[in-house]
PDB file of C-alpha atoms in Angstrom:
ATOM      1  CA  UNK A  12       7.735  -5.216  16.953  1.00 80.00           C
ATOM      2  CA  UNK A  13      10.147  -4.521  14.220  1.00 87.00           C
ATOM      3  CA  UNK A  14      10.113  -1.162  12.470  1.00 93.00           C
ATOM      4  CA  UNK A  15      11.604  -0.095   8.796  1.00 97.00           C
ATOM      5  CA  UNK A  16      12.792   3.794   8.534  1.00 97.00           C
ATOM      6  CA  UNK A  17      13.199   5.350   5.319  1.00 98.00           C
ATOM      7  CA  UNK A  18      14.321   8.941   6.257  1.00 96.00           C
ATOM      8  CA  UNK A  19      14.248  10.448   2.352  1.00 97.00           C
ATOM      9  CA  UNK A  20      10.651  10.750   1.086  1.00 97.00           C
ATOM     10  CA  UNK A  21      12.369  12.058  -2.142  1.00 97.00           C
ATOM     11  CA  UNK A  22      15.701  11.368  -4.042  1.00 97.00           C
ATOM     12  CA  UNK A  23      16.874  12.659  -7.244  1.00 97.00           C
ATOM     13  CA  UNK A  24      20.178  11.658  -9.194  1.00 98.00           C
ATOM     14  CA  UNK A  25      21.284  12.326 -12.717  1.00 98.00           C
ATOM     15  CA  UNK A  26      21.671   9.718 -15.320  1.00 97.00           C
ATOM     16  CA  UNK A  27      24.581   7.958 -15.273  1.00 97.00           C
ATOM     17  CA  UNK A  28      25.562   9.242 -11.552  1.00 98.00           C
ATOM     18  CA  UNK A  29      25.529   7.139  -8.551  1.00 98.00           C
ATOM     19  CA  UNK A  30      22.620   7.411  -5.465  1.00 98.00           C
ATOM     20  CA  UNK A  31      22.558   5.797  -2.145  1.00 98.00           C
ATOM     21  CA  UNK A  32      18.796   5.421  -0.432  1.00 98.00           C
ATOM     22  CA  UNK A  33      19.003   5.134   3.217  1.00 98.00           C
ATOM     23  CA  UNK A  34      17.307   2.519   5.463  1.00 98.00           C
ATOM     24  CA  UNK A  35      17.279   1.766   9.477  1.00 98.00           C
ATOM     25  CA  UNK A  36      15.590  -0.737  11.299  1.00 97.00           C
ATOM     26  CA  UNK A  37      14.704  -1.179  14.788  1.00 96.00           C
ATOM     27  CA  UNK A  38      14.603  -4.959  15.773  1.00 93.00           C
ATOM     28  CA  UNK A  39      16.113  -7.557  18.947  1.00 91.00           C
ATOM     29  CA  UNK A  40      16.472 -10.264  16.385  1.00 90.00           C
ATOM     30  CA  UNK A  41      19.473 -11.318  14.996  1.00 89.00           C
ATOM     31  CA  UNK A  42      18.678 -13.632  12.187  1.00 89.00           C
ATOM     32  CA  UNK A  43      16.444 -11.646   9.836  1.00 92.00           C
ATOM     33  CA  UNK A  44      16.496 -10.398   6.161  1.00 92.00           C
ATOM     34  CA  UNK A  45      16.651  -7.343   4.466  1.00 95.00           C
ATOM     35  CA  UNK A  46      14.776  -6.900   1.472  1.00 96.00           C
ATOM     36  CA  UNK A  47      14.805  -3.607  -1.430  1.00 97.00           C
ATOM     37  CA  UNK A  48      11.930  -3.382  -3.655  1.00 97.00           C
ATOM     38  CA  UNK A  49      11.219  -1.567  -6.629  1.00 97.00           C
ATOM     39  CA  UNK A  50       7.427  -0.421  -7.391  1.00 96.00           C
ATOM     40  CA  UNK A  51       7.670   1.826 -10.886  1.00 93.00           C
ATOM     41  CA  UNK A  52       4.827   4.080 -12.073  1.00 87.00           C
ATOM     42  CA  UNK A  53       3.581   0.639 -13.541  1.00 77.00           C
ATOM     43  CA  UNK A  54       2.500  -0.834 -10.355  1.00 80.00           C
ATOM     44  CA  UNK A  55       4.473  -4.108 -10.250  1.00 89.00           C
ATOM     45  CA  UNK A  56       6.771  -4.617  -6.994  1.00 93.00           C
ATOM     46  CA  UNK A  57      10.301  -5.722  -8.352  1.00 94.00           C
ATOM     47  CA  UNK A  58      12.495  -7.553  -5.915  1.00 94.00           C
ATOM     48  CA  UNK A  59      16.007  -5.593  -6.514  1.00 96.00           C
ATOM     49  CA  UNK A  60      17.862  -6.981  -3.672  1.00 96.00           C
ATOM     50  CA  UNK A  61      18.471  -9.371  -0.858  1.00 94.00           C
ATOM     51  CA  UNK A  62      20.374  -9.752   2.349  1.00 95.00           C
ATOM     52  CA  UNK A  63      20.914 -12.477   4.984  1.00 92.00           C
ATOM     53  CA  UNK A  64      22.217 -10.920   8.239  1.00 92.00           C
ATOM     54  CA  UNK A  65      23.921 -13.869   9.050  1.00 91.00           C
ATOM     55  CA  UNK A  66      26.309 -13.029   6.020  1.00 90.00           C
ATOM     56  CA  UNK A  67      28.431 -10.222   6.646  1.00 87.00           C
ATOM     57  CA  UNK A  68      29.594  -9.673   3.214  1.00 91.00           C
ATOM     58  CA  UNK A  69      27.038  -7.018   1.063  1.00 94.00           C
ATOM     59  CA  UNK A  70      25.039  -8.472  -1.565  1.00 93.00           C
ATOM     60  CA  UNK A  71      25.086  -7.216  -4.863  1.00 93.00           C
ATOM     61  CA  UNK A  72      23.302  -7.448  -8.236  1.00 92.00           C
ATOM     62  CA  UNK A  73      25.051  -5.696 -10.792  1.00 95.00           C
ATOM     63  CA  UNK A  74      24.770  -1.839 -10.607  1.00 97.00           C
ATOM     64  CA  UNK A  75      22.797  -2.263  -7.028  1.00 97.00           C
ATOM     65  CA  UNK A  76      24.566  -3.194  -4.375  1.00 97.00           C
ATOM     66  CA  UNK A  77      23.920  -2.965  -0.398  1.00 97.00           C
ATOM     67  CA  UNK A  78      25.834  -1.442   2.093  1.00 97.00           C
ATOM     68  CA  UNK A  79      24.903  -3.582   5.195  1.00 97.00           C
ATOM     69  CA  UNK A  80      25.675  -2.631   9.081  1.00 96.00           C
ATOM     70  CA  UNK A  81      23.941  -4.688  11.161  1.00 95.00           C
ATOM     71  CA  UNK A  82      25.320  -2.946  14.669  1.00 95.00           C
ATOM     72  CA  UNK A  83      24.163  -0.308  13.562  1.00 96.00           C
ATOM     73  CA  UNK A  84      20.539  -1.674  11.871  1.00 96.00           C
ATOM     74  CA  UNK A  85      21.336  -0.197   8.736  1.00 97.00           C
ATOM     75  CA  UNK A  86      20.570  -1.402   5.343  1.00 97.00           C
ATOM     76  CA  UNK A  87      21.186   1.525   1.758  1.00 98.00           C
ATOM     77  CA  UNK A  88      20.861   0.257  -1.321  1.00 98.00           C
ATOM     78  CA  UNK A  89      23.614   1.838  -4.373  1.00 98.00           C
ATOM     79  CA  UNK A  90      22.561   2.532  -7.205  1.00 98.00           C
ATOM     80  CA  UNK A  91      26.077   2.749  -9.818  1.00 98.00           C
ATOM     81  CA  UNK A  92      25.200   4.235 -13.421  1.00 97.00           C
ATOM     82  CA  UNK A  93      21.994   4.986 -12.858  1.00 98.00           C
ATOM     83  CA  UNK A  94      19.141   4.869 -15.504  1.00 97.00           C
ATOM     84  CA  UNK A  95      16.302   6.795 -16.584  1.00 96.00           C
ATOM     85  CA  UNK A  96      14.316   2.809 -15.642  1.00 95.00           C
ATOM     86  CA  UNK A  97      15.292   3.385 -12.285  1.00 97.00           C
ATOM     87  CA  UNK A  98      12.944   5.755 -11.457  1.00 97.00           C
ATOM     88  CA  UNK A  99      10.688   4.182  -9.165  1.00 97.00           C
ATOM     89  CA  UNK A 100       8.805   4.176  -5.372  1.00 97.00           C
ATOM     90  CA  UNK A 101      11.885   1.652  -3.859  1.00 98.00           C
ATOM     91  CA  UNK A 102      11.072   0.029  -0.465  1.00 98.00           C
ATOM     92  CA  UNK A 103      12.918  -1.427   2.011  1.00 98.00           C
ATOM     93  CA  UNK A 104      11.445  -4.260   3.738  1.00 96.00           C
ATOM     94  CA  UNK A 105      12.423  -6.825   7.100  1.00 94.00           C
ATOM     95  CA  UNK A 106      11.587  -9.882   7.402  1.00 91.00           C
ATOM     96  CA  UNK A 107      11.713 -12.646  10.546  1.00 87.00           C
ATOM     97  CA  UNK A 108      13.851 -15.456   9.408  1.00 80.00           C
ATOM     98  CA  UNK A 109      11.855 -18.170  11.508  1.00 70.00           C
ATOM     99  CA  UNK A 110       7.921 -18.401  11.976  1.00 60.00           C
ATOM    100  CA  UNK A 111       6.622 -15.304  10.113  1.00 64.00           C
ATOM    101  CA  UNK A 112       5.821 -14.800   6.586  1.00 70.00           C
ATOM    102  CA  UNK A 113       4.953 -11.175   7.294  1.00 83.00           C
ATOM    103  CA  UNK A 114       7.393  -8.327   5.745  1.00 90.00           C
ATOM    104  CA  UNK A 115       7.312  -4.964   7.197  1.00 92.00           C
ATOM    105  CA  UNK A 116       8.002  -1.882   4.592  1.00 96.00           C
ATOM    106  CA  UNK A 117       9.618   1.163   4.916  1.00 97.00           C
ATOM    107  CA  UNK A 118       6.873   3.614   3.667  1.00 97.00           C
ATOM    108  CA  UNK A 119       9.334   4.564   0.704  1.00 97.00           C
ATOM    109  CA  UNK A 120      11.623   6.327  -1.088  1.00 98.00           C
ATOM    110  CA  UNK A 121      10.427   8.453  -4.331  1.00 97.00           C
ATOM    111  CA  UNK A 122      13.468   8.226  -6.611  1.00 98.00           C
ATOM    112  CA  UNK A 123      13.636  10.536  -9.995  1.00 97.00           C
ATOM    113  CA  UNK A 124      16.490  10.363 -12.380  1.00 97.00           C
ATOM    114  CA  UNK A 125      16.960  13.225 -14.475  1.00 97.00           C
ATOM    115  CA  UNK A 126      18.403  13.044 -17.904  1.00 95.00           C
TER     116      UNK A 126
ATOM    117  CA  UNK B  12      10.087 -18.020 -14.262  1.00 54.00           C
ATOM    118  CA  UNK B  13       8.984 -16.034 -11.797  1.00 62.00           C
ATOM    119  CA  UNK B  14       5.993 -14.708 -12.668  1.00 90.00           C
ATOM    120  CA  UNK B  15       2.950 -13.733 -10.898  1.00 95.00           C
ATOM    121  CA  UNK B  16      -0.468 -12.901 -12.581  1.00 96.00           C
ATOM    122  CA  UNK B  17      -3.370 -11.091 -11.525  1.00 97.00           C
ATOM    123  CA  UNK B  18      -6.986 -10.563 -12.860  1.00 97.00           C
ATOM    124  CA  UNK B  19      -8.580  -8.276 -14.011  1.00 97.00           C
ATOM    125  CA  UNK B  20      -6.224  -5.259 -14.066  1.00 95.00           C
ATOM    126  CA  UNK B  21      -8.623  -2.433 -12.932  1.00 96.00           C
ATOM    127  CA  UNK B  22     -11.987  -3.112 -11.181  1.00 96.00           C
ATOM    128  CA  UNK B  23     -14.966  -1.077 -10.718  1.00 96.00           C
ATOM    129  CA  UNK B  24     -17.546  -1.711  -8.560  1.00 93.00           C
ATOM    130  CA  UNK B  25     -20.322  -0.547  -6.961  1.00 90.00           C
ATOM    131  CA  UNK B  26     -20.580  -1.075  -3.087  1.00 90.00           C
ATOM    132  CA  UNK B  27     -23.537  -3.704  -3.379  1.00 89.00           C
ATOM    133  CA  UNK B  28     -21.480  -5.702  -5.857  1.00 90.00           C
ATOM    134  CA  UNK B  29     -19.995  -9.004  -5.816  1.00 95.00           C
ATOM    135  CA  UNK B  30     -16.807  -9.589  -7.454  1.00 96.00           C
ATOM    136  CA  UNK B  31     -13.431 -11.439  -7.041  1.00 97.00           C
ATOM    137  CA  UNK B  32      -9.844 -11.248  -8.052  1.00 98.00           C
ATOM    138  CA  UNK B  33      -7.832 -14.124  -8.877  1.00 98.00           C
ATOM    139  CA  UNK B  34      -3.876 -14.338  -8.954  1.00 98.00           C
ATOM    140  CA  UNK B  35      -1.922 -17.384 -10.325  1.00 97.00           C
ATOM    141  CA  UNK B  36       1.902 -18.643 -10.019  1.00 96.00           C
ATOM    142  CA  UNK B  37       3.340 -21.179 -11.821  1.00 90.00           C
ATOM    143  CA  UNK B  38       6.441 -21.219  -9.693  1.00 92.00           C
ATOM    144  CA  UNK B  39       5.455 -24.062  -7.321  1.00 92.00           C
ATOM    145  CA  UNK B  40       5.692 -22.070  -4.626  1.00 93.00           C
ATOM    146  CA  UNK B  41       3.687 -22.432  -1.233  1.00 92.00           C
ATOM    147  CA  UNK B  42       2.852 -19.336   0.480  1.00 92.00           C
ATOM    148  CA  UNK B  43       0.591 -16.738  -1.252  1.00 94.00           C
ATOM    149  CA  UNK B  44      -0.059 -13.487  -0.388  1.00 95.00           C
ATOM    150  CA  UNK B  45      -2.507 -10.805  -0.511  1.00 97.00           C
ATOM    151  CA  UNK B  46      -1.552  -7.024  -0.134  1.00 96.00           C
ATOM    152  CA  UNK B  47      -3.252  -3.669  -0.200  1.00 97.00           C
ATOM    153  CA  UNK B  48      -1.894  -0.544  -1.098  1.00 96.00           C
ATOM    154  CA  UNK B  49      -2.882   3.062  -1.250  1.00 95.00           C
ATOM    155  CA  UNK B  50      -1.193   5.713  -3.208  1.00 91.00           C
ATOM    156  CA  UNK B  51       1.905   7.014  -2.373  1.00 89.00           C
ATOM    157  CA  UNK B  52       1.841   4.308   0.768  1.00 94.00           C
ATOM    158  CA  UNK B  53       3.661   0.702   1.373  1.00 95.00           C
ATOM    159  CA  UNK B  54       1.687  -2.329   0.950  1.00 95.00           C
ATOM    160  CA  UNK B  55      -0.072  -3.768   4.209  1.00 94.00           C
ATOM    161  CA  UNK B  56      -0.710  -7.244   4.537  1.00 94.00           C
ATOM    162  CA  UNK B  57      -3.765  -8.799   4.214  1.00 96.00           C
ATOM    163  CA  UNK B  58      -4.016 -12.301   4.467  1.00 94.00           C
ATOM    164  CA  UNK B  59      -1.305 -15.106   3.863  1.00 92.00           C
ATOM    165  CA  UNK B  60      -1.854 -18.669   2.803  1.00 93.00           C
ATOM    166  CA  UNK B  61       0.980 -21.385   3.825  1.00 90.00           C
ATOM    167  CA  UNK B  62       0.088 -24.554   2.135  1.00 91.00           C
ATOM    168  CA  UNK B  63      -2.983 -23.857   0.838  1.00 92.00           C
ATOM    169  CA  UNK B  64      -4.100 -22.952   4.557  1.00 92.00           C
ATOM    170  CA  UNK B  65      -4.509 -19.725   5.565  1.00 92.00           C
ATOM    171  CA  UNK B  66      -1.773 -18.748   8.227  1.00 87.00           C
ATOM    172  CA  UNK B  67      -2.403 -14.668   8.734  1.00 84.00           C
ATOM    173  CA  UNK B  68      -5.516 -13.016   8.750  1.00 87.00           C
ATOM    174  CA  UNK B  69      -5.038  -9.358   9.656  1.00 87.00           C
ATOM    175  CA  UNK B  70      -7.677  -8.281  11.224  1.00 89.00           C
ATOM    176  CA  UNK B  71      -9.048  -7.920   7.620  1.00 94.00           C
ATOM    177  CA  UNK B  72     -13.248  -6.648   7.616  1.00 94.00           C
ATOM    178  CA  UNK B  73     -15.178  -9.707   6.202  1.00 94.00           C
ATOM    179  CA  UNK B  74     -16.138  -8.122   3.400  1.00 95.00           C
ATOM    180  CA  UNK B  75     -12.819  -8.799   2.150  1.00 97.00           C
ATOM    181  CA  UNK B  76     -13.197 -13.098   1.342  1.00 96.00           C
ATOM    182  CA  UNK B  77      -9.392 -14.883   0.290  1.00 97.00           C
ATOM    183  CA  UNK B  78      -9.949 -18.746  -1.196  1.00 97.00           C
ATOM    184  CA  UNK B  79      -6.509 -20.879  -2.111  1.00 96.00           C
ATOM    185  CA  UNK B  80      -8.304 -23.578  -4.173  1.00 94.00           C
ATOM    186  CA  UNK B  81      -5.027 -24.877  -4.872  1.00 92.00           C
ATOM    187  CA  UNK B  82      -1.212 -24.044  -4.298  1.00 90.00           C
ATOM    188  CA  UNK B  83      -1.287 -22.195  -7.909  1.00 95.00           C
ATOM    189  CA  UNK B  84      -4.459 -20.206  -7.209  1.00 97.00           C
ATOM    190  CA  UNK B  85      -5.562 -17.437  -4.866  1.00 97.00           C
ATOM    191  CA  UNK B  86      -8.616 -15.482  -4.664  1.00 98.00           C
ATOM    192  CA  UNK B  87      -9.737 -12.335  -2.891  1.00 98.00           C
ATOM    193  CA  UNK B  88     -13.993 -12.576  -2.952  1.00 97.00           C
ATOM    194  CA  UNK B  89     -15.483  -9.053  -2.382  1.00 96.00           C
ATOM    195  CA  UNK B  90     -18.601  -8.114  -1.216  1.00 94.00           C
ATOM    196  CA  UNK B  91     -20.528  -4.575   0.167  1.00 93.00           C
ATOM    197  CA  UNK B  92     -16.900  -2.926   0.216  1.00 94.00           C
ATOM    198  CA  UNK B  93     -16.660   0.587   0.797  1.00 95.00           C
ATOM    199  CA  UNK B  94     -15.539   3.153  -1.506  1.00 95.00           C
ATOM    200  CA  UNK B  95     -12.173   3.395   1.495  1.00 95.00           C
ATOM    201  CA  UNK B  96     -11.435   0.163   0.054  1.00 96.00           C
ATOM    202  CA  UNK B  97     -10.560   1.201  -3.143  1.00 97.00           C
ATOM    203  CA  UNK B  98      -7.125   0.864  -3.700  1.00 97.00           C
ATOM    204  CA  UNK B  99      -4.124  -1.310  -5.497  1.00 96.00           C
ATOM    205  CA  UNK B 100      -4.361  -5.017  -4.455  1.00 97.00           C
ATOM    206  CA  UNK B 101      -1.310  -7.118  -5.061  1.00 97.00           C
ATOM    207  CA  UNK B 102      -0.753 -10.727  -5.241  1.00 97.00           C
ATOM    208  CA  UNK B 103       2.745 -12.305  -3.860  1.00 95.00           C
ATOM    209  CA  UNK B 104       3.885 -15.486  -3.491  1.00 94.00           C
ATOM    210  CA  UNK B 105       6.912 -17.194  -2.049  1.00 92.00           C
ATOM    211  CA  UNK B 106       8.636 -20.543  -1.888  1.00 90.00           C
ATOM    212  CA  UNK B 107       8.411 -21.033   1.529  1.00 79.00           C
ATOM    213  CA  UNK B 108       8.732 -18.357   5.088  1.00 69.00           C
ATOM    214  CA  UNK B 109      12.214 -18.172   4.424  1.00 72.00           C
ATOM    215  CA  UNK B 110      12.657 -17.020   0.983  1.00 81.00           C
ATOM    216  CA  UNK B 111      11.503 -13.613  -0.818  1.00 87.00           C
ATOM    217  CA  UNK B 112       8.344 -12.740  -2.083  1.00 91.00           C
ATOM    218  CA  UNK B 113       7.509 -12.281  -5.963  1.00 93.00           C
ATOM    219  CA  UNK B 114       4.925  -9.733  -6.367  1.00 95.00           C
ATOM    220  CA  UNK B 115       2.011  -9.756  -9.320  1.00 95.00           C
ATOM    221  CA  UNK B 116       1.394  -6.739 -11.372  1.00 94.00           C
ATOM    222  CA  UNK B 117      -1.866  -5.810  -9.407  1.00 96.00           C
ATOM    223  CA  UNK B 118      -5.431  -5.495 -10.181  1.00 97.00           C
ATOM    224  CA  UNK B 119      -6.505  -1.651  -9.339  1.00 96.00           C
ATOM    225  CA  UNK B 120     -10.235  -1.316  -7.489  1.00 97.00           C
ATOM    226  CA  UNK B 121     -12.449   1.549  -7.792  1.00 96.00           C
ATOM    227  CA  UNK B 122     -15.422   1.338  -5.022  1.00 96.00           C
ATOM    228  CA  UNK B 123     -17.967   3.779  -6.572  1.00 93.00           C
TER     229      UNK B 123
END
């Protein structure tokens, strides 16, 4: 069964800095995806981010990007100029690429961003 | 768009109550999801509907009832739940197995 590690319960940055949340996963599959979501104090998951791990370059949506090493199972997420509407509960999350629907979260990283 | 709604936004309900949440999407997507989440935890799967037929059932207590009456529309019928089961329930749905889930806001239960 595939696992999702988050190792920082907690993260801080100040605005405008940058912050890198760490993510590993355990899995013997090698077509998968790796997902980042966003869940601010409002409730609403927020897909930030995507990756294939077929494609070996790092996706990126504007000031998020991913740095992706799949030898090593590891997935962070950037975050470049960051905002005081970044602070958020963000997720990473694996998914199967054939046959299952069924992601499997990290259990979170608490990010604050101080002004 | 991609929007996902959910009804009503907060719930509370005593545990010999009947009620039901609904969640829509307008996206023409065919898998729906339903999550549950505790504070402070991920969200764990519930159920998951793949064409309007439900594909994953996880080991959910019966008490917890989903209905797809069509591809748009996804229900969650409750009945006799326990005050354990209060908690954030979310509504996702995706285009297909393949492609990334778009999460609804959320309707927040209160088991009294």
């Amino acid at each position: 069964a595939q696992t999702v590690t988050q190792s920082q319960p907690e993260m801080s940055v100040q605005e405008a800095e940058t912050v890198t949340l760490s993510c590993t996963y355990d899995t013997s599959e090698s077509d998968y995806y790796l997902f980042w979501y966003k869940q601010p104090p409002s409730r609403q998951m927020i897909l930030v981010i995507r990756q294939e791990a077929y494609k070996q370059q790092n996706a990126t949506e504007n000031r998020f990007s991913v740095n992706f090493q799949k030898a090593a199972k590891s997935f962070s997420l950037k975050i470049s100029d960051s905002q005081l509407g970044d602070a958020a509960m963000y997720f990473c999350a694996y998914r199967s690429q054939g046959g299952s629907e069924k992601l499997v979260f990290g259990k979170g990283t608490k990010l604050t961003v101080n002004p | 768009d991609t929007e996902v709604t959910q009804t009503p936004k907060h719930l509370v309900m005593g545990m010999t109550n009947k009620k039901s949440l609904k969640c829509e999407q307008h996206m023409g997507h065919r898998a729906m999801y339903w999550y549950k989440q505790k504070a402070k935890k991920p969200p764990e799967l519930m159920f998951v509907y793949s064409y309007e037929k439900l594909s994953i059932n996880e080991s959910v207590p019966s008490r917890f009832s989903p209905e797809c009456p069509n591809s748009s529309l996804l229900n969650l019928h409750l009945h006799a739940l326990q005050p354990e089961d209060s908690a954030l329930y979310l509504c996702a749905s995706s285009r297909g197995i393949n492609y990334e889930q778009y999460f609804g806001p959320g309707t927040r239960l209160t088991v009294t």
